[in-house]
Amino acid sequence: MRIILIGYGVVGQNLTRIFINRRAELFNNYGFRPRVIAVVDRGGAAVNPKGLDLERLLLSKREKGTVAADSKFGKPGASAIEMIESLEAEAVVEASPTNIKDGEPALSYIKAAFRTGKHVVTSNKGPLALAMPVLTELAEHNRVYFRFSGSVGAGTPFLEFAKRCLFGDRIIFIRGILNGTTNFILTEMVERGVSFEQALKKAQDLGYAEADPSMDIDGFDAACKLVILANWVMGKKVTLKDVSIQGIRNITRNDIESAEKEGFTVKLIGSIGDKLEVKPTKISKEEPLAVGGTFNAVTFVSEFAGEQTLIGRGAGGVETASAILRDLLDIKQKLAARVWPE
Ligand code: HSE
């Protein structure tokens, strides 16, 4: 599979590391031979239609800060759109940073990929939160697959679990912790007695928080994930503006300690029922959702199978890269089986 990789931050680099380390296994077990023909970062691109040397890419990124510095295959200043439009490839992996103001530039990359008949895998929440109904329709119109497992729960397969494991059932309610940073902050405040600011600083140092931490603490990141779940799993046609959002900025140690004394814990909970809502909520410590640290947890309530809760790490570069790999394998298998429409 020829792949154009847009964005070469921690997720993109981890994906190429997985490709390097699992080369034989991916081929032997899945018949999957990823050929990364272009990588684009802020400095430009590296391009080789025969397939780039991934070790060399990682080295160039580490030592020179950009893949475009490669002496043989680098193209300083080359743009992602140019690469998507001019190169022949089966898939575009879009892993550029999230922007929830207008979804750009990722939104344009995804549309360009669809337009040129390329399947898309993204972990980017911005375009999905703002335009998911349109994007899924566009993908269908262009007869390409559109996958985004890593956008919710990083490596934890919340989307696939709900879509595949509860196949045939009807999910009527979803409730969960969808943001690792805020869960980490709330947990640190309880367990270590630290202030909100200290806990946030630690989450940033550990690399869980978004570049703009307001995304996490003001609830936007969780709201984006709620929108993705609502569209993909429950068939709702909603976007970010349909979510009522309240973050954890005003939660004090006092709030948390008094909840703890009564056997409760405060979590940033997102829920999808008649309406979509993100807000700090007191839940019983006995609930399956009462997980600490950076864990995410989502309870799916379905008509026949009842209630299930899936818990897993919801943030991290290698975790998100593993979700992108799952999506690529899924597309590969669908193409091999000629499954269309889905
Ligand atoms: N900042 C996000 C979180 C990263 O803390 O959950 C994963 O989307």
Coordinates of C-alpha atoms and ligand atoms in Angstrom, one line a residue:
M1 CA 0.0 0.0 0.0
R2 CA 1.5 3.4 -1.0
I3 CA 1.0 5.9 1.8
I4 CA 1.4 9.6 2.0
L5 CA 2.0 10.6 5.6
I6 CA 1.1 14.2 6.5
G7 CA 2.5 15.4 9.9
Y8 CA 5.6 13.9 11.3
G9 CA 5.3 14.6 15.0
V10 CA 5.2 12.0 17.7
V11 CA 2.3 10.0 16.2
G12 CA 3.8 9.9 12.6
Q13 CA 7.2 9.0 13.9
N14 CA 5.8 6.2 16.0
L15 CA 3.9 4.9 13.0
T16 CA 7.1 4.6 10.9
R17 CA 8.9 2.9 13.9
I18 CA 6.1 0.3 14.0
F19 CA 6.5 -0.2 10.2
I20 CA 10.2 -0.7 10.7
N21 CA 10.0 -3.0 13.7
R22 CA 7.1 -5.1 12.5
R23 CA 7.9 -5.3 8.8
A24 CA 8.0 -9.1 8.6
E25 CA 5.0 -9.7 11.0
L26 CA 2.8 -7.2 9.1
F27 CA 3.5 -9.0 5.9
N28 CA 3.4 -12.6 7.2
N29 CA 0.2 -12.1 9.2
Y30 CA -1.7 -9.6 7.2
G31 CA -0.1 -9.5 3.8
F32 CA 0.5 -5.8 4.5
R33 CA 3.4 -4.1 2.9
P34 CA 3.3 -0.4 3.7
R35 CA 5.3 1.8 1.3
V36 CA 5.6 5.3 2.6
I37 CA 6.2 7.3 -0.5
A38 CA 6.0 10.8 1.0
V39 CA 6.2 12.4 4.4
V40 CA 5.3 16.0 4.9
D41 CA 6.2 18.1 8.0
R42 CA 6.5 21.9 8.7
G43 CA 9.8 22.1 6.7
G44 CA 8.5 20.5 3.5
A45 CA 8.5 16.9 2.3
A46 CA 10.6 13.8 1.6
V47 CA 9.4 11.9 -1.5
N48 CA 10.3 8.7 -3.2
P49 CA 7.6 7.0 -5.2
K50 CA 9.5 3.7 -4.8
G51 CA 9.2 4.0 -1.0
L52 CA 11.2 6.0 1.5
D53 CA 13.9 4.6 3.8
L54 CA 12.1 5.0 7.1
E55 CA 15.3 4.8 9.3
R56 CA 16.8 7.6 7.2
L57 CA 13.6 9.7 7.6
L58 CA 13.7 9.3 11.4
L59 CA 17.3 10.3 11.4
S60 CA 16.8 13.3 9.3
K61 CA 13.9 14.4 11.6
R62 CA 15.9 13.9 14.7
E63 CA 19.1 15.5 13.5
K64 CA 17.9 18.3 11.3
G65 CA 14.3 18.9 12.5
T66 CA 12.6 18.2 9.2
V67 CA 12.3 15.3 6.7
A68 CA 12.8 17.9 3.9
A69 CA 16.5 18.1 4.9
D70 CA 17.2 14.7 3.3
S71 CA 19.9 15.3 0.7
K72 CA 18.4 12.9 -1.8
F73 CA 14.7 12.9 -1.3
G74 CA 14.0 16.1 0.6
K75 CA 11.9 18.9 -1.0
P76 CA 12.1 21.9 1.3
G77 CA 8.9 24.0 1.2
A78 CA 6.8 21.4 -0.6
S79 CA 3.2 21.4 0.6
A80 CA 0.9 18.6 1.7
I81 CA -1.7 19.5 -0.9
E82 CA 0.8 19.4 -3.6
M83 CA 1.9 15.9 -2.5
I84 CA -1.6 14.6 -2.2
E85 CA -2.6 16.0 -5.6
S86 CA 0.4 15.0 -7.6
L87 CA 1.4 11.6 -6.2
E88 CA -0.2 8.3 -6.8
A89 CA -1.0 6.5 -3.6
E90 CA -3.7 4.3 -2.0
A91 CA -3.9 6.1 1.3
V92 CA -3.2 9.4 3.1
V93 CA -2.4 9.2 6.8
E94 CA -3.3 12.6 8.2
A95 CA -1.6 13.2 11.6
S96 CA -1.2 17.0 11.7
P97 CA -2.1 18.9 14.9
T98 CA -5.7 19.4 15.9
N99 CA -7.4 22.8 15.2
I100 CA -11.0 23.1 16.3
K101 CA -11.5 26.7 15.0
D102 CA -11.8 25.8 11.4
G103 CA -10.3 22.3 11.2
E104 CA -7.6 23.5 8.9
P105 CA -5.3 22.7 7.3
A106 CA -6.2 19.1 7.9
L107 CA -9.7 19.6 6.5
S108 CA -8.4 20.6 3.1
Y109 CA -5.9 17.7 3.1
I110 CA -8.7 15.2 3.8
K111 CA -10.9 16.7 1.1
A112 CA -8.0 16.7 -1.4
A113 CA -7.3 13.1 -0.7
F114 CA -10.9 12.1 -1.2
R115 CA -11.0 14.1 -4.4
T116 CA -8.0 12.3 -5.8
G117 CA -9.4 8.9 -4.8
K118 CA -7.3 8.2 -1.8
H119 CA -8.4 6.4 1.4
V120 CA -7.8 8.5 4.5
V121 CA -6.8 7.5 8.0
T122 CA -6.6 10.4 10.5
S123 CA -6.2 10.8 14.2
N124 CA -7.1 14.5 13.9
K125 CA -10.2 15.5 15.9
G126 CA -10.6 19.0 14.4
P127 CA -12.0 18.1 11.0
L128 CA -14.2 15.4 12.5
A129 CA -15.6 17.5 15.2
L130 CA -16.5 20.3 12.9
A131 CA -17.6 18.5 9.7
M132 CA -18.0 14.8 10.3
P133 CA -21.4 14.4 8.6
V134 CA -20.1 16.1 5.5
L135 CA -16.8 14.2 5.5
T136 CA -18.3 10.8 5.8
E137 CA -20.7 11.7 2.9
L138 CA -17.8 13.0 0.8
A139 CA -15.8 9.8 1.4
E140 CA -18.8 7.7 0.3
H141 CA -19.3 9.9 -2.7
N142 CA -15.7 9.5 -3.8
R143 CA -15.9 5.7 -3.0
V144 CA -13.0 5.8 -0.5
Y145 CA -12.6 4.6 3.0
F146 CA -12.4 7.1 5.9
R147 CA -11.0 5.9 9.2
F148 CA -10.2 7.7 12.4
S149 CA -9.9 5.1 15.3
G150 CA -7.0 7.0 16.9
S151 CA -9.1 10.2 17.3
V152 CA -11.0 8.7 20.2
G153 CA -9.2 6.8 23.0
A154 CA -5.8 6.7 21.2
G155 CA -5.0 3.0 21.0
T156 CA -8.1 1.8 22.9
P157 CA -10.6 0.7 20.3
F158 CA -13.8 2.5 21.6
L159 CA -15.0 3.2 18.1
E160 CA -14.4 -0.3 16.8
F161 CA -15.8 -2.0 19.9
A162 CA -19.1 -0.1 19.6
K163 CA -19.3 -0.5 15.8
R164 CA -18.2 -4.1 15.5
C165 CA -18.6 -5.9 18.7
L166 CA -22.1 -4.6 19.2
F167 CA -23.0 -5.2 15.6
G168 CA -26.7 -5.7 15.2
D169 CA -27.5 -4.2 18.6
R170 CA -28.6 -0.6 19.1
I171 CA -26.5 1.7 21.4
I172 CA -28.9 4.0 23.2
F173 CA -26.6 5.8 25.6
I174 CA -22.9 6.5 25.9
R175 CA -21.2 8.0 28.9
G176 CA -17.5 8.2 29.6
I177 CA -14.2 9.8 30.4
L178 CA -12.7 10.8 27.1
N179 CA -9.8 13.0 28.1
G180 CA -6.7 11.7 29.6
T181 CA -5.2 15.0 30.7
T182 CA -8.2 16.1 32.8
N183 CA -8.5 12.7 34.3
F184 CA -4.8 12.8 35.2
I185 CA -5.2 16.3 36.8
L186 CA -8.2 15.3 38.8
T187 CA -6.4 12.1 40.0
E188 CA -3.3 13.9 40.9
M189 CA -5.3 16.4 42.9
V190 CA -6.9 13.6 44.9
E191 CA -4.0 11.3 45.3
R192 CA -1.1 13.7 45.7
G193 CA -2.9 16.7 47.0
V194 CA -1.3 18.9 44.4
S195 CA -2.9 22.1 43.0
F196 CA -4.7 22.2 39.6
E197 CA -1.7 24.2 38.1
Q198 CA 0.9 21.7 39.4
A199 CA -1.1 18.8 38.0
L200 CA -1.5 20.5 34.6
K201 CA 2.2 21.3 34.4
K202 CA 3.0 17.6 35.1
A203 CA 0.5 16.5 32.4
Q204 CA 2.2 18.8 29.9
D205 CA 5.7 17.6 30.9
L206 CA 4.5 14.0 30.3
G207 CA 3.2 14.9 26.9
Y208 CA -0.5 14.1 27.5
A209 CA -1.9 17.6 27.1
E210 CA -2.8 19.2 23.8
A211 CA -0.5 22.0 22.5
D212 CA -3.2 24.4 23.8
P213 CA -4.1 22.9 27.2
S214 CA -7.4 24.8 27.1
M215 CA -8.5 22.1 24.6
D216 CA -8.2 19.6 27.5
I217 CA -9.2 21.5 30.6
D218 CA -12.1 23.4 29.1
G219 CA -13.6 20.2 27.8
F220 CA -13.3 20.8 24.0
D221 CA -11.1 17.7 23.4
A222 CA -13.7 15.5 25.2
A223 CA -16.5 17.2 23.3
C224 CA -14.8 16.5 19.9
K225 CA -14.5 12.8 20.9
L226 CA -18.2 12.8 21.9
V227 CA -19.1 14.2 18.5
I228 CA -17.1 11.5 16.7
L229 CA -18.8 8.7 18.8
A230 CA -22.2 10.2 18.3
N231 CA -21.8 10.2 14.5
W232 CA -20.0 7.0 14.0
V233 CA -21.6 4.8 16.6
M234 CA -25.1 6.3 17.0
G235 CA -25.6 7.7 13.5
K236 CA -26.4 11.2 14.8
K237 CA -25.5 14.0 12.4
V238 CA -23.9 16.4 14.9
T239 CA -20.9 18.7 15.2
L240 CA -19.1 20.5 18.0
K241 CA -21.7 23.3 18.2
D242 CA -24.3 20.7 19.3
V243 CA -22.4 19.9 22.5
S244 CA -23.0 21.7 25.8
I245 CA -19.4 22.0 27.3
Q246 CA -18.1 22.7 30.7
G247 CA -14.5 22.0 31.7
I248 CA -12.7 21.4 35.0
R249 CA -11.1 24.9 35.3
N250 CA -13.2 25.8 38.3
I251 CA -12.9 22.6 40.2
T252 CA -11.1 23.1 43.5
R253 CA -9.4 20.7 45.8
N254 CA -12.3 21.4 48.2
D255 CA -14.9 20.1 45.6
I256 CA -12.9 17.0 45.1
E257 CA -12.2 16.3 48.8
S258 CA -15.8 16.7 49.8
A259 CA -16.9 14.4 47.1
E260 CA -14.3 11.8 48.2
K261 CA -15.6 11.9 51.8
E262 CA -19.1 10.9 50.5
G263 CA -17.7 8.0 48.5
F264 CA -17.7 9.9 45.2
T265 CA -15.1 11.1 42.8
V266 CA -15.2 14.0 40.4
K267 CA -14.7 13.2 36.7
L268 CA -15.1 15.1 33.5
I269 CA -17.9 13.0 31.9
G270 CA -19.2 13.2 28.4
S271 CA -22.6 11.7 27.6
I272 CA -24.7 11.1 24.6
G273 CA -28.4 10.5 25.0
D274 CA -31.1 13.0 23.9
K275 CA -28.4 15.7 24.1
L276 CA -24.6 15.8 24.0
E277 CA -22.9 17.1 27.2
V278 CA -19.5 17.4 28.7
K279 CA -19.3 18.4 32.4
P280 CA -17.5 17.7 35.7
T281 CA -19.7 15.1 37.4
K282 CA -19.7 13.3 40.8
I283 CA -19.7 9.6 40.2
S284 CA -19.6 6.7 42.7
K285 CA -16.2 5.3 43.3
E286 CA -17.8 1.9 42.7
E287 CA -18.7 2.7 39.1
P288 CA -16.6 1.1 36.4
L289 CA -16.0 4.6 35.0
A290 CA -14.2 5.6 38.2
V291 CA -10.7 5.1 36.7
G292 CA -7.7 7.2 37.5
G293 CA -4.6 8.5 35.8
T294 CA -4.7 9.1 32.1
F295 CA -7.1 6.3 31.6
N296 CA -10.2 6.8 29.4
A297 CA -13.3 4.7 30.1
V298 CA -16.6 4.6 28.2
T299 CA -19.8 2.8 29.1
F300 CA -22.0 1.8 26.2
V301 CA -25.6 1.0 27.0
S302 CA -27.2 -1.1 24.2
E303 CA -30.7 -2.3 23.8
F304 CA -30.0 -6.1 23.9
A305 CA -26.5 -6.6 25.4
G306 CA -26.9 -4.1 28.2
E307 CA -24.1 -2.2 29.6
Q308 CA -20.4 -2.6 28.8
T309 CA -17.5 -0.5 29.9
L310 CA -14.2 -0.4 28.0
I311 CA -11.2 1.0 29.8
G312 CA -7.8 1.9 28.3
R313 CA -5.0 4.4 27.9
G314 CA -6.5 7.4 26.0
A315 CA -3.4 9.3 25.0
G316 CA 0.1 8.7 23.7
G317 CA 2.0 8.7 20.5
V318 CA 2.6 4.9 20.1
E319 CA -0.9 4.2 21.2
T320 CA -2.4 6.5 18.6
A321 CA 0.0 5.1 16.0
S322 CA -1.3 1.6 16.7
A323 CA -4.8 2.8 16.0
I324 CA -3.7 4.2 12.6
L325 CA -2.1 0.9 11.8
R326 CA -5.4 -0.9 12.7
D327 CA -7.2 1.4 10.3
L328 CA -4.8 0.8 7.5
L329 CA -5.1 -3.0 8.0
D330 CA -8.8 -2.7 8.0
I331 CA -8.8 -0.8 4.7
K332 CA -6.4 -3.3 3.3
Q333 CA -8.6 -6.2 4.2
K334 CA -11.7 -4.5 2.9
L335 CA -10.0 -3.7 -0.4
A336 CA -8.8 -7.3 -0.7
A337 CA -12.3 -8.6 0.0
R338 CA -13.8 -5.9 -2.3
V339 CA -16.2 -4.8 0.3
W340 CA -18.1 -1.8 -0.9
P341 CA -20.2 0.0 0.3
E342 CA -19.4 -0.7 3.9
Ligands
HSE1 N1 -4.9 15.6 25.1 C1 -5.6 14.4 24.8 C2 -6.0 13.7 26.1 C3 -4.8 13.5 24.0 O1 -5.5 14.2 27.1 O2 -6.8 12.8 26.2 C4 -5.5 12.4 23.3 O3 -6.5 12.8 22.5

